[in-house]
mmCIF file of C-alpha atoms in Angstrom:
data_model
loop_
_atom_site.group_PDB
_atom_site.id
_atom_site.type_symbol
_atom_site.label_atom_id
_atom_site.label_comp_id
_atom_site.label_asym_id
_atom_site.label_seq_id
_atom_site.Cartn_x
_atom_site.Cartn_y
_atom_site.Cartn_z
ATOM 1 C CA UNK A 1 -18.499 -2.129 -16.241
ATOM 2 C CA UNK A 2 -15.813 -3.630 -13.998
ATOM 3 C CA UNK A 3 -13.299 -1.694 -14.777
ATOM 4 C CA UNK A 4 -15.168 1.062 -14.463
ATOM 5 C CA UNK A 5 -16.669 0.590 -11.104
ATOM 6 C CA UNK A 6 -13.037 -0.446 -9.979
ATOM 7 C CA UNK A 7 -11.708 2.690 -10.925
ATOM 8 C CA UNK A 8 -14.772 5.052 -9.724
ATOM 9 C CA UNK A 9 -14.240 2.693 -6.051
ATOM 10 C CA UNK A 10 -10.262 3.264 -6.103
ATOM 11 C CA UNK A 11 -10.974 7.365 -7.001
ATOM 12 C CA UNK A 12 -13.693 7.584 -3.595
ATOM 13 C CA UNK A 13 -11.229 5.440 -1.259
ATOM 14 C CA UNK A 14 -8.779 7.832 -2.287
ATOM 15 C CA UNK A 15 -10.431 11.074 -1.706
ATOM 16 C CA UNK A 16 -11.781 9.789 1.381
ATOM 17 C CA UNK A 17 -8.729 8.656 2.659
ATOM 18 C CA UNK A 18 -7.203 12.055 1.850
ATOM 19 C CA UNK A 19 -9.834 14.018 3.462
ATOM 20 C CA UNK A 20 -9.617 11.975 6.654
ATOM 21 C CA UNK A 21 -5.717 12.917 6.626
ATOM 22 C CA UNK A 22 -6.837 16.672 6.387
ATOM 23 C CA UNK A 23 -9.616 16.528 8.369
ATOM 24 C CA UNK A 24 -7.342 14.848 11.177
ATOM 25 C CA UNK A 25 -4.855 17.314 10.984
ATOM 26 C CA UNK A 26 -7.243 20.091 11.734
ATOM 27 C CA UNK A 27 -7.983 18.061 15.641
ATOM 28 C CA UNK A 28 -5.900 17.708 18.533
ATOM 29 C CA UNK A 29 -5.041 14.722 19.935
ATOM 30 C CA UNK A 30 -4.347 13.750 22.959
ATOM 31 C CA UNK A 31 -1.110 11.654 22.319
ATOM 32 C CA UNK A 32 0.647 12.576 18.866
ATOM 33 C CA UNK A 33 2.560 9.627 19.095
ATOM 34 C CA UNK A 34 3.006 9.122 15.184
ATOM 35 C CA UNK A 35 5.322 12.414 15.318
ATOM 36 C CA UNK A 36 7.108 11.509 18.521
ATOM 37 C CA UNK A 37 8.239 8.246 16.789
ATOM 38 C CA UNK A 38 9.027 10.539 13.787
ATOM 39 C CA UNK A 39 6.002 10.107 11.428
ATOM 40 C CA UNK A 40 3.272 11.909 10.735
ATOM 41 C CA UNK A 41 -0.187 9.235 10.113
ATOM 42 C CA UNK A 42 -1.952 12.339 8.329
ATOM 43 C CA UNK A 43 0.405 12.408 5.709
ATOM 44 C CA UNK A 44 0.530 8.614 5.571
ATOM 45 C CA UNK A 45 -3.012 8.818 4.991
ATOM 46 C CA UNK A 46 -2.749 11.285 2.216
ATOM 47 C CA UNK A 47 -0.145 9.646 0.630
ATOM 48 C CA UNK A 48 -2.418 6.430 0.822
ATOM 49 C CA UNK A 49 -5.248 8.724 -1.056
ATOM 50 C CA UNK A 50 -3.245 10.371 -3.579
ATOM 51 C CA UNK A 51 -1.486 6.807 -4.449
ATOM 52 C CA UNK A 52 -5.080 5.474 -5.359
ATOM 53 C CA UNK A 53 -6.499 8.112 -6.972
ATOM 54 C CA UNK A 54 -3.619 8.136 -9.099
ATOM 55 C CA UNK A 55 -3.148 4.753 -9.537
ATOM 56 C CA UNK A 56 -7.112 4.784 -10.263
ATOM 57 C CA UNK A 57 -6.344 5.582 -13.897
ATOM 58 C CA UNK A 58 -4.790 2.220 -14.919
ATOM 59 C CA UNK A 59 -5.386 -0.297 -11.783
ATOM 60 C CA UNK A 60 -3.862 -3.516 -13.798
ATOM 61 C CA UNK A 61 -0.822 -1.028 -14.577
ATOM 62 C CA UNK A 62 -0.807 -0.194 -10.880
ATOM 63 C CA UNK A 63 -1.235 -3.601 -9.326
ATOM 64 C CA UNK A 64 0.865 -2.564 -5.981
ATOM 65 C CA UNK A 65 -1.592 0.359 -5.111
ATOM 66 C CA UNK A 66 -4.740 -2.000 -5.585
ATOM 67 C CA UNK A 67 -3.013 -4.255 -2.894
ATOM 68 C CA UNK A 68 -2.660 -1.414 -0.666
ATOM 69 C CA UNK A 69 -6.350 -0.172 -1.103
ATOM 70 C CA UNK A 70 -7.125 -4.290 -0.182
ATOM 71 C CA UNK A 71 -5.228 -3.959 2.470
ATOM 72 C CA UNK A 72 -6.060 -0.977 4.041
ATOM 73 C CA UNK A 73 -9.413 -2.696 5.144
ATOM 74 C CA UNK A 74 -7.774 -5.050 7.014
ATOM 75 C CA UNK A 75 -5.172 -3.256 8.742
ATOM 76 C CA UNK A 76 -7.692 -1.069 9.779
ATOM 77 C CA UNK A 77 -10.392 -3.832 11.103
ATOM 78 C CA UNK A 78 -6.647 -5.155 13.114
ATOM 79 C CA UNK A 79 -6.182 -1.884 14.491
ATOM 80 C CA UNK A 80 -9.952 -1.312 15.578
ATOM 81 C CA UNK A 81 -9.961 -4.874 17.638
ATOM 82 C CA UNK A 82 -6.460 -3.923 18.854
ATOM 83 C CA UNK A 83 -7.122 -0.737 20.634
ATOM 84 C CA UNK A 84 -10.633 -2.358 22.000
ATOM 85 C CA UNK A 85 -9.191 -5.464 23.325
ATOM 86 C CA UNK A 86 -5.954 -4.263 24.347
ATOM 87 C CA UNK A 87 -6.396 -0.841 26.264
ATOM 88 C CA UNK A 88 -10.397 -0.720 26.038
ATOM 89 C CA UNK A 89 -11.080 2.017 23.867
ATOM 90 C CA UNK A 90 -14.494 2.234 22.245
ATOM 91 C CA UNK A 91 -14.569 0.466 18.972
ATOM 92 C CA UNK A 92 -15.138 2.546 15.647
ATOM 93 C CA UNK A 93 -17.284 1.468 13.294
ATOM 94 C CA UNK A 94 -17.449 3.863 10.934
ATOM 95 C CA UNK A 95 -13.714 3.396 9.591
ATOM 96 C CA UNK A 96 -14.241 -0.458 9.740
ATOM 97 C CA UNK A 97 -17.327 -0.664 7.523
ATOM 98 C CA UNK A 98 -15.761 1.669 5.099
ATOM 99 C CA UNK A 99 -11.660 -0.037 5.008
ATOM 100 C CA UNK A 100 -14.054 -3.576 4.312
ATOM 101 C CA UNK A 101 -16.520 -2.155 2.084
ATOM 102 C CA UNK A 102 -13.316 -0.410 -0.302
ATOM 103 C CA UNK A 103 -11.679 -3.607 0.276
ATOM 104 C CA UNK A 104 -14.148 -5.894 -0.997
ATOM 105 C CA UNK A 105 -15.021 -3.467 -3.581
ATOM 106 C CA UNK A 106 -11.373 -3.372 -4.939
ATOM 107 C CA UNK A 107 -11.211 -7.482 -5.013
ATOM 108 C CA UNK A 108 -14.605 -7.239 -6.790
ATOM 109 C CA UNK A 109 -14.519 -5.739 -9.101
ATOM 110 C CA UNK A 110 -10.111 -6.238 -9.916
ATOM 111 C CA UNK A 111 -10.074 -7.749 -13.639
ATOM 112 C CA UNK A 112 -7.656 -10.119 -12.820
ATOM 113 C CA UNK A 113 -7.907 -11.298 -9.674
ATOM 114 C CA UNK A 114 -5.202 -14.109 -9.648
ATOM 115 C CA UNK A 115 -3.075 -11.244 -9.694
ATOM 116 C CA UNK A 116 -3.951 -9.869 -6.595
ATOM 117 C CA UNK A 117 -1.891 -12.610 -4.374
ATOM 118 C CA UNK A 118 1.750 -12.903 -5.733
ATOM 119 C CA UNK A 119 2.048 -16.934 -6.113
ATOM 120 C CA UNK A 120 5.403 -18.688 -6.457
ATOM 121 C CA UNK A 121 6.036 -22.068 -7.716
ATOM 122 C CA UNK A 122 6.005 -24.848 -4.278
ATOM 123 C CA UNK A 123 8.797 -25.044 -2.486
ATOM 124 C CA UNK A 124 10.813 -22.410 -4.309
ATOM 125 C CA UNK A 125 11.567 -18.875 -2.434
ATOM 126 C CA UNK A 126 10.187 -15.308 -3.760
ATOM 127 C CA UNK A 127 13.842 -14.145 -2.915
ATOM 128 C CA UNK A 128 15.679 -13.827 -6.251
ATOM 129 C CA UNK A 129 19.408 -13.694 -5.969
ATOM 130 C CA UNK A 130 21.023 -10.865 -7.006
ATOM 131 C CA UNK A 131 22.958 -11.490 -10.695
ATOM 132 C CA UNK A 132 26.533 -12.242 -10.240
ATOM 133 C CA UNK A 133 28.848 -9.055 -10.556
ATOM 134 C CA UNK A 134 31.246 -8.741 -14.186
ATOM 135 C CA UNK A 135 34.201 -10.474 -14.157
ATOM 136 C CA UNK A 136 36.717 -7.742 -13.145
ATOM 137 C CA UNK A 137 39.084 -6.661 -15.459
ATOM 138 C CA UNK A 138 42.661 -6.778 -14.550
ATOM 139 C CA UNK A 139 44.251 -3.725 -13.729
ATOM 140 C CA UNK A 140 47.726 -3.207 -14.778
ATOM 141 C CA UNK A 141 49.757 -0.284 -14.928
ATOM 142 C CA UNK A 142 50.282 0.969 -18.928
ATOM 143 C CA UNK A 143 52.970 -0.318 -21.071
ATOM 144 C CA UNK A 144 55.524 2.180 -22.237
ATOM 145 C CA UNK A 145 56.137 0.435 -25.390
ATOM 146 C CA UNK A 146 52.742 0.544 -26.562
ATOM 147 C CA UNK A 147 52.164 4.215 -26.212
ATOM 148 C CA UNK A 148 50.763 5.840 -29.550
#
């Protein structure tokens, strides 16, 4: 029933995330400062949606999407209190209650959920270095002799 409720959760995020991107697309704004800087936030937003509907068919396959649906919640509920405390715009609650509610939702119901936060052993770093190159070959020019 998890699993099920996990994926039905990761489809309606999705589709709701990509109808906000189209719906917000459709309005003007004020300040399109997501293009000036050279993005576009509506088609982050659909990406966002397509990625978790698609990833909605096989979350544990799809671990990194089902981090991003988590964290969407989050980010949002940061940018909300942001924009109210720093230039005193009126806070939305409507996106808020419905990045938390997915968000919860996702953690939930995720089969696994010692999955969800990468762990690494104490004191060692999640950078891996890189494997050394191959030993190089020397190059030398033919040899005359050995032609065929």
């Amino acid at each position: 029933m998890r699993r099920l409720l996990l994926t039905v959760g990761m489809l309606l995020m999705g589709m709701a995330l990509v109808g906000g991107a189209a719906v917000s697309l459709v309005g003007t704004s004020l300040l399109p400062l997501d293009q000036e800087v050279g993005t576009h936030a509506s088609a982050a937003g659909a990406v966002l949606g397509f990625g978790l509907m698609a990833a909605a068919v096989n979350p544990a396959g799809n671990l990194g999407w089902v981090r991003a649906g988590i964290l969407y919640g989050f980010v949002v509920l940061a940018f909300e209190a942001g924009s109210y405390y720093l230039w005193h715009a009126s806070f939305h609650i409507g996106p808020v209650f419905f990045g938390l509610a997915f968000s919860l939702l996702l953690i939930a119901t995720y089969p696994e959920r010692k999955h969800l936060v990468p762990s690494t052993p104490a004191g060692k770093s999640s950078v891996v270095a890189p494997p050394a190159p191959p030993a190089a070959k020397a190059l030398t020019a033919p040899d005359p002799e050995k032609e065929v």
